Amino acid sequence: MSNRSPRNQKVTLQDVAAAAGVSKATASLALRGNPRISEPTRMRVLEAVEALGYVYNQRAASLRTRRSYTIGLILKDVSNPFNAELTSGAESQLAGKGYSLLLGTTDDDMDKQSRMITTMLEGDVDGLILSTVAETAMEALRKWTQFCPMVLLNQYYDELAVDCVGMDDENGTERAIEHLIQQGHRRIAFVGGYNSALTRQRRLRSYRDVLRKHNIDCDPALGITSPVTRRGGYDAIHQLLSMSPPPSAAYCYSDVIAFGVMLGLRAVGREAGKDFAVIGFDDVPEASLWHPSLTTVSADPRGLGENAAQLVLRRISAPDAPIRRIIMPSHLVLRDSTPALVSASPN
């Protein structure tokens, strides 16, 4: 008789299936997160796995199914809290379907993006979610889509048949600028982002359209590009305040840039929410905790990640499905950083 206890014997998938009262095929599908398996059945299988100490051999499963059950997510910068929320949303959706997330960053560098994508493709990821570097060539995108399903974040190209999910840049910007105009501001700066970024171009176009609608002079000098960092916003506001006359309000490409603008104002003895108005874009969790709390365009970064993950999984399971382009709704969240403009008292 063997001296080994059942815990020391190799537990098989068949053992798990028997303990859960299902077939071996059903147990396998449940462990891979197949949506055809009901939640009660999946839970029975997982409870059997826990009770028996079974270790799922993902490598063997990958050889059988020709899938790695990994998805690559490539972002420009993970230090931005917007991207952290997006990553969390994508990971939660993928984990629920038995997929792992591989995260890479490009720092908005073309060569690094190419290396990162090549590395992930060589690692046989089943799909890619990509926030492209601004100068990414159409030829490169077409080449990458030949190797695995791809979903683009915040970028879409009419001439490229690829799924994408993005934010309603135009509507969010319109609401932000309309609010500043209602508060009496006329010298409104547009701060941050790079000229080559399609997202910035869409928001800048909407910003200009709203100003023209109200017959407000659209001064090109008020459109300041910068890195999407606190330092970028900090330096930009110093440049803007040196103008004559300076702006009284700033609409910022991101919350992170808005935080830098607010710090830059404080450094010269001015204060957002009292004598200068600041609006961000993203509504990251920090926005409501900042002092003063930041008025911002809410774009639901977690929802963006969730939708991107759902799109790439859909494309994996149905390669010939129609292309989908999801535009997430945006709305203005009013907080303390956008005071009404107070005219100077006459002498």
Tab-separated table of C-alpha atoms in Angstrom:
chain	number	residue	atom	x	y	z
A	1	MET	CA	0.000	0.000	0.000
A	2	SER	CA	1.309	3.466	-0.814
A	3	ASN	CA	2.315	5.656	2.141
A	4	ARG	CA	1.416	8.825	0.243
A	5	SER	CA	-1.646	10.732	1.329
A	6	PRO	CA	-4.097	11.894	-1.326
A	7	ARG	CA	-2.596	15.421	-0.982
A	8	ASN	CA	0.785	14.074	-2.044
A	9	GLN	CA	-0.570	12.246	-5.087
A	10	LYS	CA	-0.849	14.026	-8.418
A	11	VAL	CA	-4.331	15.415	-8.787
A	12	THR	CA	-5.686	15.315	-12.325
A	13	LEU	CA	-8.302	17.308	-14.134
A	14	GLN	CA	-10.447	14.163	-14.129
A	15	ASP	CA	-10.321	14.164	-10.308
A	16	VAL	CA	-11.510	17.775	-10.272
A	17	ALA	CA	-14.322	16.996	-12.702
A	18	ALA	CA	-15.481	14.029	-10.598
A	19	ALA	CA	-15.444	16.096	-7.400
A	20	ALA	CA	-17.429	18.873	-9.068
A	21	GLY	CA	-19.899	16.464	-10.670
A	22	VAL	CA	-19.139	17.600	-14.230
A	23	SER	CA	-17.394	16.202	-17.277
A	24	LYS	CA	-13.662	16.687	-17.820
A	25	ALA	CA	-14.415	18.933	-20.795
A	26	THR	CA	-16.712	21.129	-18.699
A	27	ALA	CA	-14.084	21.405	-15.955
A	28	SER	CA	-11.498	22.452	-18.526
A	29	LEU	CA	-13.798	25.089	-20.020
A	30	ALA	CA	-14.637	26.418	-16.561
A	31	LEU	CA	-10.959	26.839	-15.690
A	32	ARG	CA	-10.359	28.687	-18.942
A	33	GLY	CA	-13.204	31.123	-18.191
A	34	ASN	CA	-15.357	30.028	-21.112
A	35	PRO	CA	-18.563	32.136	-21.064
A	36	ARG	CA	-20.699	29.084	-21.939
A	37	ILE	CA	-20.126	27.705	-18.446
A	38	SER	CA	-22.628	28.970	-15.874
A	39	GLU	CA	-21.379	30.756	-12.776
A	40	PRO	CA	-22.663	28.054	-10.343
A	41	THR	CA	-20.853	25.351	-12.349
A	42	ARG	CA	-17.670	27.391	-12.510
A	43	MET	CA	-17.777	27.930	-8.754
A	44	ARG	CA	-18.186	24.170	-8.142
A	45	VAL	CA	-15.141	23.495	-10.278
A	46	LEU	CA	-13.090	26.155	-8.491
A	47	GLU	CA	-14.128	24.775	-5.098
A	48	ALA	CA	-13.007	21.320	-6.214
A	49	VAL	CA	-9.678	22.754	-7.379
A	50	GLU	CA	-9.164	24.364	-3.975
A	51	ALA	CA	-10.189	21.257	-2.034
A	52	LEU	CA	-7.988	18.885	-4.035
A	53	GLY	CA	-5.012	21.227	-4.471
A	54	TYR	CA	-5.106	20.937	-8.253
A	55	VAL	CA	-2.662	23.071	-10.271
A	56	TYR	CA	-3.906	23.949	-13.741
A	57	ASN	CA	-1.241	23.329	-16.390
A	58	GLN	CA	-1.657	26.467	-18.487
A	59	ARG	CA	1.296	25.570	-20.727
A	60	ALA	CA	-0.248	22.218	-21.645
A	61	ALA	CA	-3.592	23.896	-22.249
A	62	SER	CA	-1.911	26.454	-24.498
A	63	LEU	CA	-0.345	23.702	-26.600
A	64	ARG	CA	-3.735	22.041	-27.038
A	65	THR	CA	-5.690	25.199	-27.827
A	66	ARG	CA	-2.878	27.138	-29.546
A	67	ARG	CA	-3.576	30.031	-27.217
A	68	SER	CA	-1.340	31.580	-24.583
A	69	TYR	CA	-4.228	33.141	-22.636
A	70	THR	CA	-2.246	36.363	-22.375
A	71	ILE	CA	-3.138	39.834	-23.673
A	72	GLY	CA	-0.580	42.605	-24.122
A	73	LEU	CA	-1.460	46.125	-22.966
A	74	ILE	CA	0.953	48.795	-24.195
A	75	LEU	CA	0.640	52.312	-22.777
A	76	LYS	CA	2.738	55.439	-23.014
A	77	ASP	CA	3.148	56.018	-19.279
A	78	VAL	CA	1.984	53.977	-16.283
A	79	SER	CA	2.780	56.776	-13.815
A	80	ASN	CA	-0.308	58.650	-15.041
A	81	PRO	CA	-3.175	57.688	-12.695
A	82	PHE	CA	-5.530	57.632	-15.692
A	83	ASN	CA	-3.543	54.734	-17.156
A	84	ALA	CA	-3.431	52.978	-13.799
A	85	GLU	CA	-7.243	53.035	-13.674
A	86	LEU	CA	-7.448	51.881	-17.302
A	87	THR	CA	-5.081	48.973	-16.588
A	88	SER	CA	-7.108	47.913	-13.573
A	89	GLY	CA	-10.300	47.869	-15.638
A	90	ALA	CA	-8.735	45.787	-18.414
A	91	GLU	CA	-7.132	43.331	-15.990
A	92	SER	CA	-10.383	42.704	-14.127
A	93	GLN	CA	-12.196	41.807	-17.345
A	94	LEU	CA	-9.406	39.564	-18.625
A	95	ALA	CA	-8.937	37.743	-15.330
A	96	GLY	CA	-12.606	36.905	-15.260
A	97	LYS	CA	-12.161	35.090	-18.582
A	98	GLY	CA	-8.986	33.230	-17.588
A	99	TYR	CA	-6.535	35.584	-19.314
A	100	SER	CA	-3.401	37.215	-17.913
A	101	LEU	CA	-2.347	40.784	-18.718
A	102	LEU	CA	1.171	41.686	-19.844
A	103	LEU	CA	1.893	45.400	-19.397
A	104	GLY	CA	4.426	47.407	-21.372
A	105	THR	CA	5.238	51.123	-21.686
A	106	THR	CA	6.665	53.180	-24.535
A	107	ASP	CA	7.311	56.612	-22.968
A	108	ASP	CA	5.838	57.908	-26.256
A	109	ASP	CA	8.973	56.666	-28.044
A	110	MET	CA	8.590	55.061	-31.483
A	111	ASP	CA	11.558	52.692	-31.216
A	112	LYS	CA	10.505	51.517	-27.767
A	113	GLN	CA	6.970	50.898	-29.037
A	114	SER	CA	8.286	48.744	-31.891
A	115	ARG	CA	10.492	46.736	-29.531
A	116	MET	CA	7.690	46.248	-27.046
A	117	ILE	CA	5.222	45.031	-29.678
A	118	THR	CA	7.816	42.697	-31.194
A	119	THR	CA	8.581	41.226	-27.768
A	120	MET	CA	4.911	40.600	-27.054
A	121	LEU	CA	4.265	39.068	-30.471
A	122	GLU	CA	7.266	36.790	-30.028
A	123	GLY	CA	5.743	35.782	-26.699
A	124	ASP	CA	2.597	34.656	-28.576
A	125	VAL	CA	0.120	37.004	-26.922
A	126	ASP	CA	-3.400	36.281	-28.097
A	127	GLY	CA	-4.187	39.974	-28.556
A	128	LEU	CA	-2.882	43.512	-28.113
A	129	ILE	CA	-4.433	46.639	-26.624
A	130	LEU	CA	-2.362	49.590	-27.791
A	131	SER	CA	-2.180	53.294	-27.047
A	132	THR	CA	-0.113	54.317	-30.042
A	133	VAL	CA	2.798	56.726	-30.125
A	134	ALA	CA	1.684	59.831	-32.001
A	135	GLU	CA	3.899	59.308	-35.064
A	136	THR	CA	2.969	55.647	-35.569
A	137	ALA	CA	2.844	54.875	-39.284
A	138	MET	CA	-0.218	53.273	-40.857
A	139	GLU	CA	2.003	50.641	-42.482
A	140	ALA	CA	3.276	49.518	-39.086
A	141	LEU	CA	-0.239	49.220	-37.673
A	142	ARG	CA	-1.364	47.143	-40.653
A	143	LYS	CA	1.629	44.847	-40.209
A	144	TRP	CA	0.972	44.280	-36.497
A	145	THR	CA	-2.711	43.499	-37.043
A	146	GLN	CA	-1.695	40.578	-39.265
A	147	PHE	CA	-0.149	38.766	-36.299
A	148	CYS	CA	-2.879	39.007	-33.672
A	149	PRO	CA	-6.123	40.833	-32.852
A	150	MET	CA	-5.552	44.457	-31.848
A	151	VAL	CA	-7.613	47.141	-30.134
A	152	LEU	CA	-6.535	50.783	-30.268
A	153	LEU	CA	-7.009	53.174	-27.355
A	154	ASN	CA	-8.090	56.768	-28.010
A	155	GLN	CA	-7.030	56.577	-31.657
A	156	TYR	CA	-8.958	55.498	-34.700
A	157	TYR	CA	-8.226	55.583	-38.396
A	158	ASP	CA	-10.935	55.503	-41.048
A	159	GLU	CA	-8.611	53.654	-43.408
A	160	LEU	CA	-7.709	50.904	-40.905
A	161	ALA	CA	-10.131	48.077	-40.092
A	162	VAL	CA	-9.360	47.665	-36.396
A	163	ASP	CA	-11.437	47.787	-33.216
A	164	CYS	CA	-10.967	50.825	-31.005
A	165	VAL	CA	-12.313	52.450	-27.873
A	166	GLY	CA	-11.915	56.112	-27.047
A	167	MET	CA	-13.318	59.124	-25.245
A	168	ASP	CA	-15.746	61.769	-26.450
A	169	ASP	CA	-13.068	64.445	-26.703
A	170	GLU	CA	-15.190	66.954	-28.568
A	171	ASN	CA	-18.227	66.917	-26.289
A	172	GLY	CA	-16.114	66.964	-23.122
A	173	THR	CA	-14.078	69.899	-24.378
A	174	GLU	CA	-17.168	71.818	-25.463
A	175	ARG	CA	-18.735	71.477	-22.010
A	176	ALA	CA	-15.520	72.593	-20.309
A	177	ILE	CA	-15.046	75.721	-22.441
A	178	GLU	CA	-18.743	76.641	-22.271
A	179	HIS	CA	-18.535	76.511	-18.474
A	180	LEU	CA	-15.509	78.814	-18.395
A	181	ILE	CA	-17.223	81.284	-20.713
A	182	GLN	CA	-20.338	81.240	-18.517
A	183	GLN	CA	-18.054	82.064	-15.592
A	184	GLY	CA	-16.946	85.201	-17.427
A	185	HIS	CA	-13.574	84.035	-18.768
A	186	ARG	CA	-12.453	85.152	-22.203
A	187	ARG	CA	-8.673	84.598	-22.132
A	188	ILE	CA	-8.751	80.788	-21.884
A	189	ALA	CA	-5.565	78.792	-22.417
A	190	PHE	CA	-5.378	75.253	-23.806
A	191	VAL	CA	-2.543	73.531	-21.948
A	192	GLY	CA	-0.629	70.367	-22.661
A	193	GLY	CA	-0.230	67.382	-24.931
A	194	TYR	CA	1.789	67.091	-28.129
A	195	ASN	CA	0.774	68.617	-31.462
A	196	SER	CA	1.034	65.254	-33.218
A	197	ALA	CA	-1.435	63.517	-30.867
A	198	LEU	CA	-4.816	62.972	-32.529
A	199	THR	CA	-6.542	63.285	-29.159
A	200	ARG	CA	-5.091	66.752	-28.643
A	201	GLN	CA	-6.016	67.756	-32.178
A	202	ARG	CA	-9.660	66.779	-31.606
A	203	ARG	CA	-9.862	68.673	-28.317
A	204	LEU	CA	-8.067	71.722	-29.702
A	205	ARG	CA	-10.473	71.858	-32.644
A	206	SER	CA	-13.470	71.744	-30.305
A	207	TYR	CA	-11.902	74.404	-28.052
A	208	ARG	CA	-11.504	76.747	-31.020
A	209	ASP	CA	-14.999	76.043	-32.321
A	210	VAL	CA	-16.580	77.027	-28.996
A	211	LEU	CA	-14.573	80.248	-28.788
A	212	ARG	CA	-15.575	81.202	-32.332
A	213	LYS	CA	-19.223	80.464	-31.575
A	214	HIS	CA	-19.054	83.079	-28.827
A	215	ASN	CA	-17.084	85.556	-30.996
A	216	ILE	CA	-14.062	85.255	-28.711
A	217	ASP	CA	-10.633	85.840	-30.199
A	218	CYS	CA	-8.789	82.530	-30.550
A	219	ASP	CA	-5.205	83.567	-29.701
A	220	PRO	CA	-2.779	80.861	-30.958
A	221	ALA	CA	-0.304	81.883	-28.244
A	222	LEU	CA	-2.709	80.482	-25.630
A	223	GLY	CA	-2.305	76.939	-26.996
A	224	ILE	CA	0.723	75.579	-25.116
A	225	THR	CA	2.061	72.086	-25.803
A	226	SER	CA	3.788	70.154	-23.039
A	227	PRO	CA	4.594	66.650	-21.817
A	228	VAL	CA	1.653	64.986	-20.075
A	229	THR	CA	3.210	65.442	-16.631
A	230	ARG	CA	2.913	67.722	-13.624
A	231	ARG	CA	6.177	69.349	-14.674
A	232	GLY	CA	4.711	70.022	-18.107
A	233	GLY	CA	1.769	71.882	-16.594
A	234	TYR	CA	3.997	73.701	-14.090
A	235	ASP	CA	6.269	75.072	-16.836
A	236	ALA	CA	3.368	75.895	-19.164
A	237	ILE	CA	1.545	78.109	-16.665
A	238	HIS	CA	4.698	80.136	-16.012
A	239	GLN	CA	4.946	80.745	-19.762
A	240	LEU	CA	1.293	81.767	-19.940
A	241	LEU	CA	1.462	84.126	-16.969
A	242	SER	CA	4.293	86.044	-18.642
A	243	MET	CA	1.944	87.100	-21.467
A	244	SER	CA	0.281	90.499	-21.617
A	245	PRO	CA	-2.515	90.112	-20.895
A	246	PRO	CA	-2.264	86.661	-19.289
A	247	PRO	CA	-5.133	84.178	-19.396
A	248	SER	CA	-7.579	83.924	-16.514
A	249	ALA	CA	-8.354	80.252	-17.065
A	250	ALA	CA	-6.728	77.082	-18.364
A	251	TYR	CA	-8.303	74.023	-19.932
A	252	CYS	CA	-5.784	71.212	-19.512
A	253	TYR	CA	-5.196	68.143	-21.669
A	254	SER	CA	-5.186	65.913	-18.577
A	255	ASP	CA	-5.711	66.052	-14.833
A	256	VAL	CA	-1.998	65.438	-14.313
A	257	ILE	CA	-1.179	68.582	-16.311
A	258	ALA	CA	-3.862	70.483	-14.384
A	259	PHE	CA	-2.190	69.497	-11.102
A	260	GLY	CA	1.064	70.953	-12.412
A	261	VAL	CA	-0.710	74.156	-13.464
A	262	MET	CA	-2.179	74.531	-9.978
A	263	LEU	CA	1.221	73.991	-8.364
A	264	GLY	CA	2.750	76.537	-10.747
A	265	LEU	CA	0.115	79.101	-9.851
A	266	ARG	CA	0.768	78.581	-6.152
A	267	ALA	CA	4.503	79.047	-6.704
A	268	VAL	CA	3.894	82.636	-7.895
A	269	GLY	CA	1.360	83.530	-5.223
A	270	ARG	CA	-1.795	82.783	-7.162
A	271	GLU	CA	-4.401	80.180	-6.384
A	272	ALA	CA	-6.644	78.069	-8.594
A	273	GLY	CA	-10.207	78.385	-7.409
A	274	LYS	CA	-9.721	81.984	-6.223
A	275	ASP	CA	-8.119	84.120	-8.910
A	276	PHE	CA	-7.557	81.588	-11.711
A	277	ALA	CA	-9.757	78.827	-13.153
A	278	VAL	CA	-8.434	75.377	-14.037
A	279	ILE	CA	-10.202	72.442	-15.706
A	280	GLY	CA	-8.646	69.025	-16.283
A	281	PHE	CA	-9.607	65.981	-18.333
A	282	ASP	CA	-9.887	62.373	-17.043
A	283	ASP	CA	-11.381	62.654	-13.530
A	284	VAL	CA	-8.752	60.462	-11.891
A	285	PRO	CA	-9.424	59.652	-8.203
A	286	GLU	CA	-6.899	62.283	-7.083
A	287	ALA	CA	-8.938	65.064	-8.729
A	288	SER	CA	-11.580	65.108	-5.998
A	289	LEU	CA	-8.919	65.040	-3.251
A	290	TRP	CA	-6.731	67.828	-4.647
A	291	HIS	CA	-6.823	71.240	-2.987
A	292	PRO	CA	-8.797	72.910	-4.349
A	293	SER	CA	-10.733	69.988	-5.796
A	294	LEU	CA	-10.375	69.894	-9.568
A	295	THR	CA	-13.169	70.577	-12.014
A	296	THR	CA	-12.608	68.047	-14.785
A	297	VAL	CA	-14.083	66.177	-17.716
A	298	SER	CA	-14.927	62.668	-16.558
A	299	ALA	CA	-13.938	60.027	-19.084
A	300	ASP	CA	-14.211	56.810	-16.993
A	301	PRO	CA	-10.698	55.366	-17.490
A	302	ARG	CA	-11.645	52.105	-15.791
A	303	GLY	CA	-14.558	51.692	-18.176
A	304	LEU	CA	-12.216	52.416	-21.066
A	305	GLY	CA	-9.995	49.510	-20.010
A	306	GLU	CA	-12.974	47.206	-19.478
A	307	ASN	CA	-14.331	47.944	-22.955
A	308	ALA	CA	-10.927	47.478	-24.575
A	309	ALA	CA	-10.552	44.067	-22.930
A	310	GLN	CA	-14.039	43.021	-24.016
A	311	LEU	CA	-13.294	44.083	-27.596
A	312	VAL	CA	-10.060	42.110	-27.837
A	313	LEU	CA	-11.686	38.989	-26.350
A	314	ARG	CA	-14.562	39.349	-28.806
A	315	ARG	CA	-12.117	39.600	-31.691
A	316	ILE	CA	-10.250	36.480	-30.511
A	317	SER	CA	-13.434	34.423	-30.331
A	318	ALA	CA	-14.974	35.886	-33.510
A	319	PRO	CA	-12.195	36.982	-35.923
A	320	ASP	CA	-14.665	37.912	-38.671
A	321	ALA	CA	-17.032	39.968	-36.501
A	322	PRO	CA	-17.787	43.533	-37.683
A	323	ILE	CA	-15.337	46.212	-36.571
A	324	ARG	CA	-16.491	48.098	-33.473
A	325	ARG	CA	-15.587	51.628	-32.440
A	326	ILE	CA	-16.763	52.557	-28.959
A	327	ILE	CA	-16.767	56.210	-27.911
A	328	MET	CA	-17.139	56.540	-24.150
A	329	PRO	CA	-19.443	59.379	-23.035
A	330	SER	CA	-17.896	62.282	-21.153
A	331	HIS	CA	-19.374	64.838	-18.785
A	332	LEU	CA	-18.149	67.805	-16.808
A	333	VAL	CA	-17.666	67.337	-13.056
A	334	LEU	CA	-17.884	70.727	-11.323
A	335	ARG	CA	-15.674	71.232	-8.278
A	336	ASP	CA	-13.791	74.119	-6.655
A	337	SER	CA	-11.090	75.018	-9.198
A	338	THR	CA	-13.252	77.118	-11.549
A	339	PRO	CA	-14.307	80.405	-9.942
A	340	ALA	CA	-16.207	83.099	-11.779
A	341	LEU	CA	-14.002	85.845	-13.171
A	342	VAL	CA	-14.000	88.915	-10.950
A	343	SER	CA	-13.253	92.118	-12.843
A	344	ALA	CA	-10.798	94.525	-11.302
A	345	SER	CA	-12.434	97.395	-9.460
A	346	PRO	CA	-12.068	100.787	-11.171
A	347	ASN	CA	-9.619	103.240	-9.630
